[in-house]
Coordinates of C-alpha atoms in Angstrom, one line a residue:
M3 CA 7.3 -15.5 -3.4
S4 CA 3.5 -15.6 -3.6
E5 CA 1.4 -15.7 -6.7
Q6 CA -2.3 -15.9 -7.4
G7 CA -3.4 -19.0 -9.2
P8 CA -6.1 -18.8 -12.1
D9 CA -8.8 -19.6 -9.5
G10 CA -7.6 -17.0 -7.2
E11 CA -6.0 -19.4 -4.8
E12 CA -3.0 -17.8 -3.1
L13 CA 0.4 -19.5 -3.8
S14 CA 3.2 -19.3 -1.5
A15 CA 5.9 -19.8 -4.2
T16 CA 9.5 -19.6 -2.6
L17 CA 8.1 -21.1 0.6
L18 CA 7.4 -24.4 2.2
S19 CA 4.3 -24.9 4.3
D20 CA 4.7 -26.0 7.9
S21 CA 3.0 -29.2 6.9
G22 CA 5.5 -30.0 4.4
G23 CA 2.9 -29.9 1.5
K24 CA 3.2 -28.0 -1.7
A25 CA 1.5 -24.8 -2.4
K26 CA -0.3 -25.3 -5.6
A27 CA -2.5 -23.7 -8.3
P28 CA -4.0 -25.6 -11.2
G29 CA -1.5 -26.5 -13.8
G30 CA 1.4 -27.9 -12.0
P31 CA 4.9 -28.3 -13.3
P32 CA 5.3 -28.7 -17.1
P33 CA 5.2 -32.2 -18.3
N34 CA 8.8 -33.9 -18.5
D35 CA 10.1 -31.1 -16.4
P36 CA 14.1 -31.0 -16.9
L37 CA 15.0 -29.0 -13.9
P38 CA 14.8 -31.5 -11.0
G39 CA 18.0 -33.2 -10.8
S40 CA 19.8 -30.6 -12.9
I41 CA 22.7 -28.3 -11.6
L42 CA 22.5 -24.6 -11.7
G43 CA 25.6 -23.1 -10.8
D44 CA 26.5 -24.2 -7.2
Y45 CA 23.0 -25.6 -6.7
V46 CA 21.3 -28.9 -7.3
V47 CA 17.7 -28.7 -8.1
E48 CA 15.5 -31.1 -5.9
Q49 CA 11.8 -30.8 -6.8
A50 CA 9.1 -28.3 -7.5
V51 CA 7.5 -27.1 -4.2
A52 CA 5.1 -24.4 -5.6
W53 CA 3.6 -23.2 -8.8
G54 CA 1.1 -20.7 -10.2
G55 CA -0.1 -19.4 -13.4
M56 CA 3.2 -17.5 -14.2
G57 CA 6.0 -19.2 -12.3
I58 CA 7.3 -22.2 -10.7
V59 CA 9.5 -22.6 -7.5
Y60 CA 11.8 -25.4 -6.9
R61 CA 13.7 -26.5 -3.7
A62 CA 17.5 -26.7 -4.3
A63 CA 20.6 -27.4 -2.1
H64 CA 24.1 -26.0 -2.2
R65 CA 26.4 -28.7 -3.7
V66 CA 29.1 -28.3 -1.0
L67 CA 27.3 -26.7 1.9
G68 CA 24.0 -28.5 1.7
R69 CA 22.0 -25.1 2.4
K70 CA 18.4 -25.2 1.2
V71 CA 17.3 -22.4 -1.2
A72 CA 14.4 -21.8 -3.5
V73 CA 14.7 -21.4 -7.1
K74 CA 12.1 -19.4 -9.0
V75 CA 11.6 -19.4 -12.7
L76 CA 9.0 -18.3 -15.3
R77 CA 6.8 -21.0 -16.8
P78 CA 8.3 -22.1 -20.2
T79 CA 5.1 -20.6 -22.0
H80 CA 6.0 -17.1 -20.7
A81 CA 9.7 -17.4 -21.6
N82 CA 9.3 -15.0 -24.6
D83 CA 6.7 -12.5 -22.9
P84 CA 8.7 -9.3 -22.8
E85 CA 6.5 -7.7 -20.1
L86 CA 6.9 -10.7 -17.7
T87 CA 10.5 -11.1 -18.2
H88 CA 11.1 -7.4 -17.6
R89 CA 9.3 -7.6 -14.5
F90 CA 11.0 -10.8 -13.3
L91 CA 14.3 -9.0 -13.8
K92 CA 13.0 -5.8 -11.9
E93 CA 11.9 -8.0 -9.0
A94 CA 15.4 -9.5 -8.8
Q95 CA 17.1 -5.9 -9.0
A96 CA 14.6 -4.7 -6.3
L97 CA 15.4 -7.5 -4.0
S98 CA 19.1 -7.1 -4.5
S99 CA 19.1 -3.6 -3.3
L100 CA 17.3 -4.5 -0.1
R101 CA 19.0 -6.1 3.0
H102 CA 16.4 -6.5 5.8
R103 CA 15.2 -9.1 8.2
G104 CA 11.7 -8.5 7.1
I105 CA 12.3 -8.8 3.3
V106 CA 12.9 -12.1 1.5
D107 CA 16.5 -12.4 0.5
I108 CA 17.9 -12.9 -3.1
I109 CA 21.2 -14.9 -3.3
N110 CA 21.7 -15.3 -7.1
F111 CA 20.3 -14.6 -10.6
G112 CA 21.2 -16.4 -13.8
D113 CA 20.0 -17.8 -17.1
L114 CA 18.7 -21.4 -17.9
P115 CA 19.9 -23.4 -20.8
D116 CA 16.6 -22.7 -22.4
G117 CA 17.1 -19.0 -22.0
R118 CA 14.8 -18.5 -19.1
Q119 CA 16.0 -16.6 -16.2
Y120 CA 16.1 -17.8 -12.7
M121 CA 16.4 -16.4 -9.1
V122 CA 17.9 -18.2 -6.1
M123 CA 16.3 -17.0 -2.9
E124 CA 16.1 -18.0 0.7
L125 CA 13.7 -20.8 1.6
L126 CA 11.4 -19.8 4.1
E127 CA 9.4 -22.2 6.4
G128 CA 6.1 -21.2 7.8
E129 CA 2.9 -20.1 6.1
S130 CA 1.6 -16.8 4.7
L131 CA -0.5 -14.4 6.7
E132 CA -3.4 -15.0 4.4
A133 CA -3.2 -18.8 5.4
T134 CA -3.2 -17.8 9.1
L135 CA -6.2 -15.5 8.7
K136 CA -8.2 -18.3 6.8
K137 CA -7.7 -20.4 9.8
V138 CA -8.2 -18.0 12.8
G139 CA -10.3 -15.3 11.2
R140 CA -8.6 -12.3 13.0
L141 CA -5.6 -12.1 15.4
P142 CA -5.2 -11.3 19.0
L143 CA -4.6 -7.5 19.2
L144 CA -1.1 -7.8 20.5
E145 CA 0.1 -10.2 17.8
A146 CA -1.8 -8.1 15.1
L147 CA 0.1 -4.9 16.2
T148 CA 3.4 -6.7 16.7
L149 CA 3.1 -8.1 13.0
A150 CA 1.9 -4.6 11.7
D151 CA 4.9 -3.0 13.2
Q152 CA 7.3 -5.6 11.5
I153 CA 5.5 -5.0 8.2
L154 CA 6.0 -1.1 8.6
D155 CA 9.6 -1.6 9.4
A156 CA 10.0 -3.7 6.1
L157 CA 8.3 -1.3 4.1
S158 CA 10.3 1.6 5.5
A159 CA 13.4 -0.1 4.4
A160 CA 12.0 -0.8 1.0
H161 CA 10.8 2.8 0.5
S162 CA 14.3 4.2 1.7
A163 CA 15.9 2.0 -1.1
G164 CA 13.3 3.6 -3.5
V165 CA 11.2 0.4 -3.9
V166 CA 7.4 0.5 -3.8
H167 CA 5.8 -3.0 -3.4
R168 CA 2.6 -2.3 -5.1
D169 CA 1.0 -5.6 -4.0
L170 CA 1.0 -5.6 -0.3
K171 CA -1.7 -8.1 1.0
P172 CA -1.8 -11.0 3.4
G173 CA -0.6 -13.5 0.7
N174 CA 2.5 -11.5 0.2
V175 CA 3.3 -11.4 4.0
F176 CA 5.1 -14.6 5.2
L177 CA 5.2 -15.7 8.8
V178 CA 8.5 -17.2 9.2
E179 CA 8.8 -19.8 12.0
E180 CA 11.6 -19.2 14.3
N181 CA 12.8 -21.1 17.4
Q182 CA 10.3 -21.8 20.3
G183 CA 7.4 -21.4 17.9
A184 CA 7.9 -17.6 17.5
R185 CA 6.9 -16.1 14.1
Y186 CA 8.2 -13.1 12.2
A187 CA 6.6 -11.2 9.2
K188 CA 8.5 -11.1 6.0
L189 CA 7.5 -9.2 2.7
V190 CA 7.6 -11.2 -0.4
D191 CA 6.8 -10.8 -4.1
F192 CA 8.4 -7.4 -5.0
G193 CA 7.9 -6.2 -8.6
L194 CA 6.0 -9.3 -10.1
A195 CA 2.4 -8.1 -9.4
R196 CA -0.1 -10.2 -11.2
M197 CA -1.7 -8.6 -14.3
A198 CA -5.4 -9.0 -14.0
P199 CA -7.6 -8.1 -17.0
L200 CA -10.8 -6.4 -15.7
D201 CA -13.0 -7.6 -18.5
A202 CA -11.9 -11.1 -18.1
L203 CA -12.5 -11.0 -14.5
N204 CA -15.9 -9.8 -14.8
N205 CA -16.9 -11.5 -17.9
P206 CA -14.9 -14.9 -18.6
N207 CA -16.0 -14.8 -22.3
G208 CA -15.2 -11.1 -22.9
R209 CA -12.0 -9.6 -24.2
A210 CA -9.7 -7.7 -22.0
S211 CA -9.6 -4.1 -22.6
M212 CA -7.3 -2.9 -19.7
A213 CA -4.9 -4.3 -17.1
L214 CA -4.5 -4.0 -13.4
V215 CA -1.4 -4.2 -11.3
G216 CA -2.2 -5.5 -7.8
T217 CA -5.0 -7.2 -5.8
P218 CA -8.3 -5.5 -5.9
L219 CA -9.2 -6.0 -2.3
Y220 CA -6.1 -4.1 -1.3
L221 CA -5.7 -1.7 -4.1
A222 CA -5.1 2.1 -3.4
P223 CA -7.4 4.3 -5.2
E224 CA -4.6 5.7 -7.3
Q225 CA -3.8 2.3 -8.4
A226 CA -7.6 1.7 -9.3
T227 CA -7.4 4.9 -11.4
G228 CA -4.2 4.0 -13.1
Q229 CA -2.3 6.9 -11.5
A230 CA 1.3 6.8 -10.4
T231 CA 2.2 4.8 -7.4
T232 CA 4.3 6.1 -4.3
P233 CA 5.2 4.8 -1.0
R234 CA 1.8 6.2 0.3
T235 CA 0.3 3.6 -2.1
D236 CA 1.7 0.8 0.0
L237 CA 0.5 2.5 3.1
Y238 CA -3.1 2.5 2.0
S239 CA -2.6 -1.3 1.1
F240 CA -1.1 -1.6 4.6
G241 CA -4.2 0.0 6.1
V242 CA -6.5 -2.5 4.5
V243 CA -4.3 -5.3 5.8
L244 CA -4.2 -3.8 9.4
F245 CA -8.0 -3.5 9.3
E246 CA -8.3 -7.1 8.4
L247 CA -5.9 -8.3 11.0
V248 CA -7.9 -6.7 13.7
S249 CA -11.5 -7.2 12.3
G250 CA -11.1 -10.3 10.4
K251 CA -12.4 -8.8 7.1
P252 CA -11.2 -6.0 4.8
P253 CA -13.1 -2.7 4.9
F254 CA -14.6 -3.2 1.3
S255 CA -16.3 -6.2 -0.4
A256 CA -18.3 -6.3 -3.6
F257 CA -19.7 -8.8 -6.1
S258 CA -17.3 -7.6 -9.0
V259 CA -13.9 -6.2 -9.4
V260 CA -15.3 -2.9 -11.0
E261 CA -17.6 -2.5 -7.9
L262 CA -14.7 -3.2 -5.6
L263 CA -12.5 -0.7 -7.4
N264 CA -15.3 2.0 -7.2
A265 CA -15.4 1.5 -3.4
H266 CA -11.8 2.2 -3.1
I267 CA -12.0 5.1 -5.3
S268 CA -15.2 6.9 -4.0
K269 CA -16.7 5.1 -1.0
P270 CA -15.7 6.4 2.5
A271 CA -13.8 3.6 4.4
P272 CA -15.7 2.4 7.5
R273 CA -14.1 3.2 10.9
L274 CA -12.3 0.1 12.4
S275 CA -14.4 1.0 15.5
S276 CA -17.6 0.4 13.8
R277 CA -16.7 -3.2 13.0
V278 CA -15.4 -4.3 16.3
E279 CA -15.7 -3.2 20.0
G280 CA -12.7 -1.9 22.2
V281 CA -10.7 -0.5 19.5
P282 CA -8.1 1.9 21.1
P283 CA -8.9 5.5 19.7
E284 CA -5.4 5.8 18.6
L285 CA -5.5 2.7 16.4
D286 CA -8.9 3.7 15.0
A287 CA -7.4 7.0 14.1
L288 CA -4.3 5.6 12.4
V289 CA -6.3 3.1 10.2
A290 CA -8.6 6.0 9.2
S291 CA -5.6 8.2 8.1
L292 CA -4.0 5.1 6.2
L293 CA -7.3 4.6 4.2
E294 CA -7.6 8.3 3.1
K295 CA -8.5 8.4 -0.5
L296 CA -6.1 11.2 -1.5
P297 CA -2.4 10.0 -1.0
E298 CA -1.3 13.3 0.5
H299 CA -3.9 12.9 3.4
R300 CA -2.0 9.7 4.4
P301 CA 1.0 9.4 6.6
A302 CA 3.9 10.8 4.7
S303 CA 6.0 7.6 5.4
A304 CA 6.1 4.2 6.8
E305 CA 8.0 5.7 9.8
E306 CA 5.4 8.4 10.4
A307 CA 2.7 5.6 10.3
R308 CA 4.9 3.5 12.6
A309 CA 5.3 5.9 15.3
P310 CA 1.7 6.0 16.8
L311 CA 1.5 2.3 16.3
R312 CA 4.7 1.6 18.4
Q313 CA 3.5 4.1 21.1
L314 CA 0.2 2.0 21.4
L315 CA 2.1 -1.3 21.3
H316 CA 4.3 -0.1 24.0
R317 CA 1.6 1.3 26.2
L318 CA -0.5 -1.8 25.9
Q319 CA 2.3 -4.3 26.7
Y320 CA 3.7 -2.0 29.6
E321 CA 0.2 -1.8 31.2
G322 CA -0.6 -5.4 30.5
A323 CA -3.9 -4.4 29.1
S324 CA -6.3 -7.4 28.9
V325 CA -7.3 -6.7 25.4
L326 CA -3.9 -7.7 24.2
G327 CA -4.4 -11.5 24.2
G328 CA -7.5 -12.1 22.3
P329 CA -9.3 -10.8 19.2
L330 CA -11.6 -7.8 19.8
A331 CA -15.3 -8.7 19.9
P332 CA -17.3 -8.0 16.8
L333 CA -19.5 -5.0 17.2
R334 CA -23.0 -6.1 18.3
A335 CA -25.9 -4.4 20.3
T336 CA -24.7 -5.1 23.8
P337 CA -24.4 -2.6 26.7
P338 CA -21.0 -1.3 27.8
S339 CA -20.8 -3.6 30.8
S340 CA -21.0 -6.8 28.6
P341 CA -18.0 -9.0 28.3
G342 CA -17.3 -7.8 24.8
A343 CA -17.0 -4.2 25.8
Y344 CA -13.6 -2.5 26.3
R345 CA -12.5 -2.0 29.8
S346 CA -9.5 -0.2 31.4
P347 CA -6.5 -2.3 31.7
A348 CA -5.8 -4.0 35.0
R349 CA -3.2 -2.4 37.2
T350 CA 0.1 -4.5 37.1
R351 CA 2.3 -5.3 39.8
S352 CA 5.9 -4.1 40.1
Y353 CA 9.0 -5.7 41.3
K354 CA 12.3 -3.9 41.6
V355 CA 15.2 -6.0 41.3
P356 CA 18.6 -5.2 42.5
I357 CA 21.4 -5.8 40.1
A358 CA 24.6 -4.0 41.6
V359 CA 25.2 -1.2 44.0
G360 CA 25.1 2.0 42.3
A361 CA 24.1 0.5 39.0
F362 CA 20.4 0.1 38.2
V363 CA 17.4 -2.0 39.1
L364 CA 14.8 -3.8 37.0
A365 CA 11.1 -3.6 37.5
A366 CA 9.5 -6.8 36.3
L367 CA 5.8 -6.1 35.5
G368 CA 3.5 -9.1 35.2
G369 CA 0.6 -8.5 33.1
W370 CA -1.7 -10.9 31.4
A371 CA -4.2 -11.4 28.5
L372 CA -6.3 -14.2 27.3
S373 CA -7.3 -15.6 23.9
S374 CA -8.3 -19.0 22.5
R375 CA -7.0 -20.6 19.4
R376 CA -10.5 -21.3 18.2
S377 CA -12.9 -18.7 17.1
Q378 CA -15.3 -17.3 19.8
P379 CA -19.1 -17.2 19.3
A380 CA -20.8 -14.1 20.7
N381 CA -21.8 -15.8 23.8
D382 CA -18.7 -18.0 24.4
E383 CA -17.6 -18.9 27.8
V384 CA -14.2 -17.0 27.4
P385 CA -14.7 -13.3 28.0
A386 CA -13.5 -11.1 25.2
V387 CA -11.8 -9.1 27.8
V388 CA -10.5 -10.5 31.0
P389 CA -12.2 -8.7 34.2
A390 CA -10.0 -6.2 35.9
G391 CA -7.5 -7.5 38.4
P392 CA -7.1 -6.7 42.1
G393 CA -7.0 -3.1 43.4
P394 CA -4.0 -1.2 44.7
E395 CA -4.1 -2.9 48.2
Q396 CA -2.8 -6.1 46.5
V397 CA 0.3 -4.6 44.9
V398 CA 3.2 -6.5 46.0
P399 CA 5.9 -4.4 47.8
A400 CA 9.2 -3.9 45.9
V401 CA 11.8 -6.7 46.3
V402 CA 9.3 -8.9 48.0
V403 CA 8.6 -12.2 45.9
P404 CA 4.9 -13.1 45.8
T405 CA 4.0 -16.6 47.2
P406 CA 1.3 -18.9 46.1
P407 CA -2.3 -18.2 47.2
V408 CA -3.4 -19.5 50.6
L409 CA -6.7 -21.4 50.1
P410 CA -9.5 -20.7 52.6
A411 CA -10.0 -23.1 55.6
T412 CA -13.4 -24.0 54.4
P413 CA -13.6 -24.8 50.6
D414 CA -15.8 -22.1 48.8
A415 CA -16.4 -22.4 45.2
G416 CA -16.9 -18.5 45.0
A417 CA -14.0 -17.6 47.2
E418 CA -10.7 -16.0 45.8
A419 CA -7.3 -17.1 47.1
E420 CA -5.3 -14.4 48.7
V421 CA -1.5 -13.9 48.1
D422 CA 0.6 -13.7 51.4
A423 CA 3.3 -11.4 50.1
G424 CA 5.3 -11.9 53.3
A425 CA 5.5 -15.7 53.5
A426 CA 8.3 -18.2 52.3
V427 CA 8.3 -19.0 48.6
S428 CA 7.0 -22.4 47.9
P429 CA 8.8 -24.4 45.4
V430 CA 5.4 -25.9 44.3
T431 CA 3.9 -24.2 41.2
K432 CA 0.6 -26.1 40.9
V433 CA -2.2 -23.7 42.5
P434 CA -5.1 -25.8 43.5
R435 CA -8.3 -23.8 42.9
A436 CA -12.1 -24.5 43.9
R437 CA -13.3 -22.3 41.3
T438 CA -14.6 -23.3 37.9
G439 CA -15.3 -21.5 34.7
P440 CA -13.1 -19.2 32.6
L441 CA -9.9 -18.0 34.1
T442 CA -9.8 -14.4 35.4
Q443 CA -6.8 -12.1 35.9
Q444 CA -6.8 -12.9 39.6
D445 CA -6.4 -16.6 38.8
I446 CA -3.5 -15.9 36.6
R447 CA -1.7 -13.7 38.9
A448 CA -2.0 -16.4 41.6
A449 CA -0.7 -19.1 39.2
E450 CA 2.2 -16.8 38.2
A451 CA 3.2 -15.8 41.8
P452 CA 5.6 -18.8 42.5
I453 CA 7.7 -18.1 39.4
A454 CA 8.0 -14.2 40.0
G455 CA 11.2 -14.6 41.8
R456 CA 12.7 -16.9 39.0
I457 CA 11.6 -14.4 36.5
K458 CA 13.4 -11.7 38.3
R459 CA 16.6 -13.9 38.4
C460 CA 16.2 -14.5 34.7
L461 CA 16.4 -10.7 34.1
E462 CA 19.4 -10.2 36.5
K463 CA 21.4 -13.1 34.9
H464 CA 20.8 -12.3 31.3
R465 CA 20.4 -8.6 31.5
A466 CA 22.8 -8.3 28.5
D467 CA 20.1 -9.6 26.3
L468 CA 17.7 -6.8 27.2
P469 CA 16.9 -4.7 24.1
G470 CA 17.2 -1.4 26.1
A471 CA 16.9 0.4 29.5
K472 CA 13.2 0.2 29.5
G473 CA 10.7 -2.0 27.6
T474 CA 8.3 -5.1 27.8
L475 CA 9.2 -8.7 27.0
V476 CA 6.2 -10.8 26.0
V477 CA 6.0 -14.6 26.3
K478 CA 2.8 -16.4 25.1
V479 CA 1.8 -19.6 26.7
V480 CA -0.9 -22.2 25.6
V481 CA -2.9 -23.6 28.5
S482 CA -4.8 -27.0 28.5
Q483 CA -8.2 -27.5 30.1
E484 CA -6.3 -29.2 32.8
G485 CA -4.2 -26.1 33.5
A486 CA -0.9 -27.3 32.2
V487 CA 1.2 -25.3 29.9
T488 CA 1.5 -27.3 26.8
S489 CA 3.8 -24.7 24.8
A490 CA 5.4 -21.4 25.2
A491 CA 7.0 -19.0 22.8
A492 CA 8.6 -15.6 22.7
V493 CA 6.4 -12.8 21.3
T494 CA 8.7 -10.0 21.4
A495 CA 11.0 -9.7 18.3
G496 CA 14.7 -10.5 19.0
L497 CA 14.0 -12.3 22.3
D498 CA 13.8 -15.7 20.6
G499 CA 17.0 -17.6 20.5
T500 CA 18.6 -15.6 23.3
A501 CA 19.7 -16.9 26.8
L502 CA 17.1 -14.5 28.3
G503 CA 14.4 -15.8 26.0
S504 CA 15.2 -19.4 26.9
C505 CA 15.2 -18.7 30.6
L506 CA 11.7 -16.9 30.5
I507 CA 10.2 -19.7 28.4
T508 CA 11.6 -22.4 30.7
E509 CA 10.1 -20.7 33.8
V510 CA 6.7 -20.0 32.3
K511 CA 6.5 -23.7 31.1
T512 CA 6.3 -24.6 34.9
L513 CA 3.2 -22.5 35.5
R514 CA 0.0 -24.5 36.6
F515 CA -3.5 -23.0 36.4
R516 CA -6.7 -24.3 37.7
K517 CA -8.9 -26.2 35.4
Q518 CA -10.7 -24.1 32.8
P519 CA -13.2 -24.9 30.0
V520 CA -11.3 -23.8 26.9
A521 CA -8.9 -26.0 25.0
D522 CA -5.6 -24.3 24.0
L523 CA -6.2 -21.1 25.9
V524 CA -3.5 -18.6 24.8
I525 CA -2.2 -16.3 27.6
N526 CA 0.2 -13.6 26.9
L527 CA 2.5 -12.7 29.6
P528 CA 4.2 -9.2 29.5
F529 CA 7.2 -8.6 31.6
G530 CA 8.0 -5.0 31.7
Y531 CA 11.2 -3.7 32.9
E532 CA 13.1 -0.5 33.6
A533 CA 16.6 0.5 34.5
V534 CA 16.5 2.9 37.5
E535 CA 19.6 4.4 39.0
G536 CA 19.9 3.3 42.6
A537 CA 21.3 0.7 45.0
P538 CA 20.0 -2.8 45.9
G539 CA 16.8 -2.7 48.0
Q540 CA 15.8 0.7 47.0

């Protein structure tokens, strides 16, 4: 669960951070807290791991199985507050009606000896989306769209069960760490929205005259005016979150809560394309529709909003668009030919891989995109968009496994290595290069060539793990300045933990790139596939 402390600091409350530290807000656990060491049903309470102005979360363990869980309780000072206890119960009831991978799970509910109620919930490891955004500013487009799709999927499940979140924000989206470093978005904090008195927020010495449910930066206009909330209320908040994921900032900012609420109510939302370059038109249109002032002008449901998002995500993954890997460039006065401008995606190569006579073949598509873990200044050495790749004459014929590039006889710092598609495959994966400077798509294609055959064999051997007859599997690698792959992880949901995912990760870890100037360069490798009726060699 996530709460907001008195100073506005986000608190990840049923969750442990990846650093093992406690998420804290001023106040801490109560003095002489009796809960640590006590037994609640089948669980032994270990210690407080997070706390905020209203609640405390403890880590506990099952007495027999040892399973770690989170136990959330209200502070003793709020035990007799009928509004908060009612919301606490409503949150438990809402969560008990939801069973979805993208929604935090409730395990049990009960009463403490002092009369306070408690929830036993799954203990999540990772960090909030808010914490991630504070560190990186904005996400690579591929990751932003993937997380957005996961959030919409969870919202759709909640809305189908009649539950409206009402406080969707980055602090209430938790990025759960899975195997191989992959992360998955999970919604938390259903029903226990923080009550924020407007007068108190704008004047600490004043008396509160009204209350606000939600977080002002992400409030829908109908929430700001005290009207009824519907699933479309969550979609507005989701639009604000998506805007922030791609641009690095919410659409509105102000010096006071009242000014911010007025912006949500009456100020036209800026277009996403006015904040960053290279935004795909369909994404720009989707965000604009989500931020409509009137609920009836927004998408009718999370699934309706999800449809164009998934189409865009699939198209970008399938084409291997270079815009996938890195954050889009902030909008600035540059000509269209500048590195920050959007360019057409590079044409990808296709390999048809025979599986069995009369069955189907797979087309493994190699596409690449770059980003850096550090924020990029306007004139950074890493292009915001990788230059377009080789032309049609360099497309590798079907079933021919590409080989490492053949270096020119005379070293030439400006020369590009060529791929001899008909030569024997070399087991050596290190590709020496004379060039310096940022990696280009041609550099990445050349480095990937030696493993293309092994990627093909991964798809053949573990075809049972493919999510469908056609799609794209994305694996992320982190490359050092020396060109070595320091880590790899599955980006595609559901790929992590499968034999196919492990096979792909093992192979991409053998990639070797030439030296390049960026520390911890992230490269997204999309491998598209399609089942096609036909015989081997077709």
